[in-house]
Coordinates of C-alpha atoms and ligand atoms in Angstrom, one line a residue:
M1 CA 116.9 129.4 113.5
K2 CA 119.0 132.5 113.9
P3 CA 119.0 135.2 111.1
S4 CA 122.6 136.0 110.2
R5 CA 122.5 138.5 107.3
I6 CA 120.2 141.0 105.5
S7 CA 119.3 140.0 101.9
K8 CA 119.2 142.4 99.0
K9 CA 115.4 142.6 99.5
G10 CA 116.0 143.9 103.0
I11 CA 114.5 140.7 104.5
Q12 CA 116.5 139.0 107.2
T13 CA 117.7 135.7 105.9
M14 CA 120.2 133.1 107.1
T15 CA 123.3 132.2 105.0
F16 CA 122.5 129.5 102.4
E17 CA 124.7 126.9 104.1
Q18 CA 123.1 127.5 107.5
N19 CA 119.6 127.4 106.0
M20 CA 120.4 124.0 104.2
H21 CA 121.8 122.6 107.4
D22 CA 118.8 123.6 109.5
Y23 CA 116.3 122.2 106.9
K24 CA 118.3 119.0 106.7
T25 CA 118.4 118.7 110.5
A26 CA 114.6 119.3 110.8
I27 CA 113.9 116.7 108.1
E28 CA 116.2 114.1 109.7
E29 CA 114.6 114.7 113.0
A30 CA 111.1 114.3 111.6
L31 CA 112.0 111.1 109.7
K32 CA 113.6 109.7 112.9
N33 CA 110.5 110.5 114.9
M34 CA 108.2 108.7 112.6
V35 CA 106.6 106.4 115.1
Y36 CA 105.8 103.9 112.4
L37 CA 109.4 103.0 111.9
N38 CA 110.1 102.6 115.6
F39 CA 106.8 101.2 116.7
Y40 CA 107.3 97.6 115.6
S41 CA 110.7 97.2 117.1
N42 CA 111.3 93.6 118.4
S43 CA 108.3 92.3 116.4
F44 CA 108.3 89.6 113.8
Q45 CA 108.9 92.0 110.9
Q46 CA 111.9 93.6 112.6
K47 CA 114.2 92.9 109.6
L48 CA 111.9 94.7 107.3
I49 CA 111.8 97.8 109.6
D50 CA 115.6 97.6 109.9
S51 CA 115.9 97.5 106.1
M52 CA 113.6 100.6 105.7
N53 CA 115.5 102.5 108.3
Y54 CA 118.8 101.6 106.8
S55 CA 118.0 103.4 103.5
I56 CA 116.1 106.3 105.0
H57 CA 119.0 107.2 107.3
A58 CA 121.8 106.4 104.8
G59 CA 122.7 110.1 104.3
G60 CA 120.7 111.5 101.4
K61 CA 120.9 115.2 100.5
R62 CA 117.2 115.7 101.2
I63 CA 116.9 118.1 98.2
R64 CA 113.2 117.2 97.5
P65 CA 111.8 117.8 101.0
I66 CA 113.9 121.0 101.3
L67 CA 112.4 122.3 98.1
L68 CA 108.9 121.4 99.3
L69 CA 109.4 123.2 102.7
E70 CA 111.0 126.3 101.0
S71 CA 108.3 126.7 98.4
N72 CA 105.7 126.4 101.2
K73 CA 107.6 129.0 103.2
I74 CA 107.9 131.5 100.4
L75 CA 104.1 131.5 100.0
G76 CA 103.5 131.8 103.8
G77 CA 102.6 128.2 104.6
S78 CA 103.1 126.4 107.9
H79 CA 106.3 124.5 108.3
E80 CA 104.8 122.0 110.7
R81 CA 101.9 121.3 108.4
A82 CA 104.1 120.8 105.4
M83 CA 106.7 118.5 107.2
P84 CA 104.7 115.2 107.0
F85 CA 104.3 115.8 103.2
A86 CA 108.0 116.5 102.9
C87 CA 108.8 113.2 104.7
A88 CA 106.4 111.3 102.5
L89 CA 108.2 112.7 99.4
E90 CA 111.5 111.6 100.8
L91 CA 110.1 108.1 101.5
I92 CA 109.0 107.7 97.9
H93 CA 112.3 109.0 96.6
T94 CA 114.1 106.5 98.9
Y95 CA 111.9 103.6 97.8
S96 CA 112.7 104.5 94.2
L97 CA 116.4 104.4 94.8
I98 CA 116.2 101.0 96.6
H99 CA 114.3 99.5 93.6
D100 CA 116.5 101.3 91.1
D101 CA 119.6 99.6 92.6
L102 CA 118.2 96.1 92.4
P103 CA 119.8 93.5 90.1
A104 CA 116.7 93.7 87.8
M105 CA 117.3 97.4 87.3
D106 CA 120.7 99.1 87.6
D107 CA 122.3 96.4 89.7
D108 CA 124.4 98.8 91.9
D109 CA 126.4 97.9 94.9
L110 CA 126.9 101.3 96.4
R111 CA 124.4 104.1 97.1
R112 CA 125.0 107.2 99.2
G113 CA 128.5 105.8 100.0
K114 CA 127.1 102.7 101.6
P115 CA 126.3 99.2 100.4
T116 CA 122.9 99.2 98.6
N117 CA 119.9 97.9 100.5
H118 CA 119.7 94.5 98.6
T119 CA 123.4 93.8 99.2
V120 CA 122.8 94.1 103.0
Y121 CA 119.3 92.7 103.4
G122 CA 118.9 90.6 100.2
E123 CA 116.8 91.2 97.2
A124 CA 113.4 90.1 98.6
L125 CA 113.7 92.4 101.6
A126 CA 114.9 95.3 99.4
I127 CA 111.8 94.9 97.2
L128 CA 109.5 94.7 100.3
S129 CA 111.1 97.7 102.1
G130 CA 110.6 99.8 99.0
D131 CA 106.9 98.7 98.9
A132 CA 106.5 99.4 102.6
L133 CA 108.1 102.9 102.3
L134 CA 105.7 103.7 99.4
N135 CA 102.7 102.7 101.5
L136 CA 104.0 104.5 104.6
A137 CA 104.3 107.7 102.5
Y138 CA 100.5 107.6 101.8
E139 CA 99.7 106.6 105.4
I140 CA 101.6 109.7 106.7
M141 CA 99.9 112.0 104.2
L142 CA 96.4 110.7 104.9
E143 CA 96.9 111.2 108.6
S144 CA 98.0 114.8 108.0
I145 CA 95.3 115.9 105.6
E146 CA 93.2 118.7 107.1
D147 CA 91.6 120.3 104.0
R148 CA 91.5 120.6 100.2
Q149 CA 95.1 121.8 100.1
G150 CA 96.4 118.6 101.8
I151 CA 94.3 116.5 99.3
D152 CA 95.9 118.5 96.4
A153 CA 99.4 117.9 97.7
A154 CA 98.9 114.1 98.1
R155 CA 97.3 113.9 94.7
I156 CA 100.3 115.8 93.1
L157 CA 102.7 113.3 94.7
A158 CA 100.6 110.2 93.6
E159 CA 100.4 111.4 90.0
S160 CA 104.0 112.5 89.7
S161 CA 105.5 109.3 91.1
G162 CA 103.2 106.8 89.3
S163 CA 102.8 105.5 85.8
R164 CA 102.3 109.0 84.4
G165 CA 105.5 110.2 86.2
M166 CA 108.5 108.6 87.8
V167 CA 107.5 104.9 87.4
G168 CA 106.5 105.6 83.7
G169 CA 109.9 107.2 83.1
Q170 CA 111.8 104.4 84.8
S171 CA 109.9 101.8 82.6
V172 CA 111.0 103.5 79.4
D173 CA 114.5 103.9 80.7
V174 CA 114.8 100.2 81.6
L175 CA 113.3 99.1 78.3
S176 CA 115.6 101.3 76.2
E177 CA 118.8 100.2 77.8
G178 CA 121.3 99.1 75.1
L179 CA 119.1 100.5 72.3
S180 CA 119.8 103.6 70.3
I181 CA 117.1 106.1 71.1
E182 CA 116.1 109.5 69.8
K183 CA 116.4 112.7 71.9
D184 CA 112.7 113.0 72.5
I185 CA 112.6 109.6 74.1
L186 CA 115.6 110.5 76.3
E187 CA 113.8 113.7 77.3
Y188 CA 110.6 111.7 78.1
I189 CA 112.7 109.5 80.4
H190 CA 114.5 112.3 82.2
I191 CA 111.4 114.5 82.5
N192 CA 109.4 111.6 84.1
K193 CA 112.1 109.6 86.0
T194 CA 113.7 112.6 87.7
S195 CA 112.2 116.0 87.0
R196 CA 108.6 115.1 87.9
L197 CA 109.4 114.4 91.6
I198 CA 111.4 117.6 91.9
E199 CA 108.7 119.6 90.2
A200 CA 106.2 117.8 92.6
A201 CA 108.2 119.1 95.6
L202 CA 107.7 122.7 94.6
K203 CA 104.1 122.2 93.5
M204 CA 103.2 120.4 96.8
G205 CA 104.7 123.1 98.9
A206 CA 102.9 125.8 97.0
A207 CA 99.6 123.9 97.1
L208 CA 99.9 123.4 100.9
A209 CA 100.5 127.1 101.3
G210 CA 97.3 127.9 99.3
G211 CA 99.3 129.6 96.5
S212 CA 97.5 131.2 93.5
K213 CA 97.3 129.4 90.1
E214 CA 100.1 131.7 88.8
E215 CA 102.4 131.1 91.8
I216 CA 101.9 127.3 91.6
A217 CA 102.7 127.5 87.8
A218 CA 105.8 129.5 88.3
L219 CA 107.2 127.3 91.1
S220 CA 106.3 124.2 89.1
C221 CA 108.2 125.5 86.1
F222 CA 111.2 126.3 88.3
G223 CA 111.0 122.7 89.6
F224 CA 110.7 121.2 86.1
H225 CA 113.8 123.0 84.8
L226 CA 115.7 122.4 88.0
G227 CA 114.9 118.7 87.7
M228 CA 116.1 118.5 84.1
A229 CA 119.3 120.3 85.2
F230 CA 119.6 117.9 88.1
Q231 CA 119.4 114.8 85.8
I232 CA 121.8 116.2 83.2
K233 CA 124.3 117.1 86.0
D234 CA 123.9 113.5 87.3
D235 CA 124.7 112.1 83.8
L236 CA 127.8 114.4 83.6
L237 CA 128.9 113.4 87.1
D238 CA 128.8 109.7 86.0
I239 CA 131.5 110.6 83.5
E240 CA 133.4 113.4 85.2
G241 CA 132.6 112.9 88.9
N242 CA 134.8 111.8 91.8
E243 CA 133.8 108.3 93.1
S244 CA 134.5 109.1 96.7
L245 CA 132.6 112.4 96.7
L246 CA 129.7 110.8 94.8
G247 CA 129.4 107.8 97.1
K248 CA 128.9 105.5 94.1
P249 CA 131.0 104.3 91.2
V250 CA 131.5 106.5 88.1
G251 CA 131.0 105.1 84.6
S252 CA 128.1 102.8 85.6
D253 CA 125.8 104.4 83.0
T254 CA 128.3 103.6 80.2
A255 CA 128.8 100.1 81.6
V256 CA 125.2 99.2 81.4
K257 CA 124.8 101.1 78.0
K258 CA 122.4 103.6 79.6
N259 CA 121.0 106.3 77.4
T260 CA 122.2 109.6 78.9
F261 CA 122.4 113.2 77.7
P262 CA 126.2 113.1 77.1
K263 CA 125.7 109.8 75.1
I264 CA 123.0 111.2 72.8
I265 CA 124.0 114.9 72.4
G266 CA 127.6 114.9 73.6
I267 CA 129.3 116.5 76.7
P268 CA 129.6 120.2 75.5
A269 CA 125.9 120.2 74.4
S270 CA 124.9 118.6 77.7
K271 CA 126.8 121.3 79.7
A272 CA 125.0 124.0 77.6
A273 CA 121.6 122.3 78.3
L274 CA 122.5 122.2 82.0
E275 CA 123.1 125.9 82.1
D276 CA 120.0 126.7 79.9
H277 CA 117.7 124.8 82.2
T278 CA 119.2 126.4 85.3
R279 CA 118.9 129.9 83.8
I280 CA 115.2 129.3 82.8
A281 CA 114.5 127.9 86.2
V282 CA 115.9 131.0 88.0
S283 CA 114.0 133.4 85.6
E284 CA 110.7 131.8 86.6
L285 CA 111.2 132.9 90.2
E286 CA 110.9 136.6 89.0
K287 CA 107.2 135.9 88.8
I288 CA 107.0 135.2 92.5
D289 CA 106.4 138.1 94.9
G290 CA 108.4 136.7 97.8
D291 CA 111.9 136.0 99.0
T292 CA 113.3 133.5 96.4
V293 CA 117.0 134.1 97.2
F294 CA 117.4 130.6 98.8
L295 CA 115.9 128.8 95.8
K296 CA 118.1 130.8 93.4
T297 CA 121.2 129.9 95.4
L298 CA 120.1 126.3 95.6
A299 CA 119.8 126.2 91.8
S300 CA 123.4 127.3 91.4
Y301 CA 124.5 125.0 94.1
L302 CA 123.0 122.0 92.2
L303 CA 124.6 123.3 89.0
S304 CA 128.1 123.0 90.6
R305 CA 127.5 120.1 92.9
N306 CA 130.0 117.2 93.0
S307 CA 127.9 114.7 94.9
Ligands
GRG1 C1 112.5 102.3 90.6 C2 110.2 103.2 90.3 C3 111.7 103.4 90.3 C4 112.1 104.6 89.9 C5 113.6 104.9 89.9 C6 114.9 108.0 90.9 C7 115.0 106.9 89.9 C8 113.7 106.3 89.4 C9 116.1 106.4 89.5 C10 117.4 106.9 90.0 C11 118.3 106.9 88.9 C12 119.1 108.1 89.0 C13 120.4 108.0 89.8 C14 118.7 109.3 88.5 C15 119.5 110.5 88.6 C16 118.8 111.6 89.4 C17 118.6 111.1 90.7 C18 117.2 110.8 91.1 C19 119.6 111.0 91.6 C20 119.4 110.6 93.0 O1 118.9 111.6 93.7 P1 119.7 112.5 94.8 O2 121.0 112.9 94.2 O3 120.0 111.3 95.9 O4 118.8 113.5 95.4 P2 120.2 111.4 97.5 O5 121.0 110.2 97.8 O6 120.9 112.7 97.8 O7 118.8 111.4 98.0

């Protein structure tokens, strides 16, 4: 990784785009090298492995593992040690998208610009590949745990993605479809369905680096608000986005009568909430004594993203 400019803080940093690209390449490489996904080639469960690989390598933005690796880096952690945890997080995110697209949930045909997993491999294999990715995530983390910090990181992911986090949020989302809900329920859904995993990324990276209580709290708070902004932006893109850039149809939330921020509080208030969450997120970084320029730029990149 070559440094290409000097930041305001006088620390040599790469340009944001180069940094994103390098992180993404390293994550793609680590995901490709996961022996578990290549190991069983030509075996009886080959179709399952193909289906898992299909979604993992379908071209995600890798935002969550990037956030994990950066928060770990800011606090002086080891990139190599954090990478298996970053991969585990991306595996859990990918499983959630496969299951979210199923006919029993959002019933979507396109994801990341490609046919969804169940439209290619069938519903049964899509369910099973999601299950297998979830298990693989824990297998990878357990094999990488060296100390208390690794245990903490794995526990954060387990809690944030389970019934008190992402799965809990998804359950309320599914059950409230077509119903008229209050803003606090909508917030519960968004906090848990989307924000908790983004917050977990920051928290896991900080825990792996052995960050102090205050540092972990500030990075978590950054992640929480960034996650909320991310979901509100997703809701807005479903109304105002461009289908070919998004890689999925626009208007699908309205079609399935989903409860979204624009539906409950309107588009102008949603845009204001998006900016508020981004501003609060960035202000939390002032509490960190390290180079947070990349995270700040990433927050404004997500605010203006179109995919
Ligand atoms: C099925 C247990 C279970 C959970 C599903 C993540 C989720 C919970 C549902 C996805 C619904 C959705 C589209 C929410 C909006 C925010 C979000 C998670 C978008 C997808 O994440 P990106 O944009 O996707 O990071 P890529 O493809 O870049 O990885």
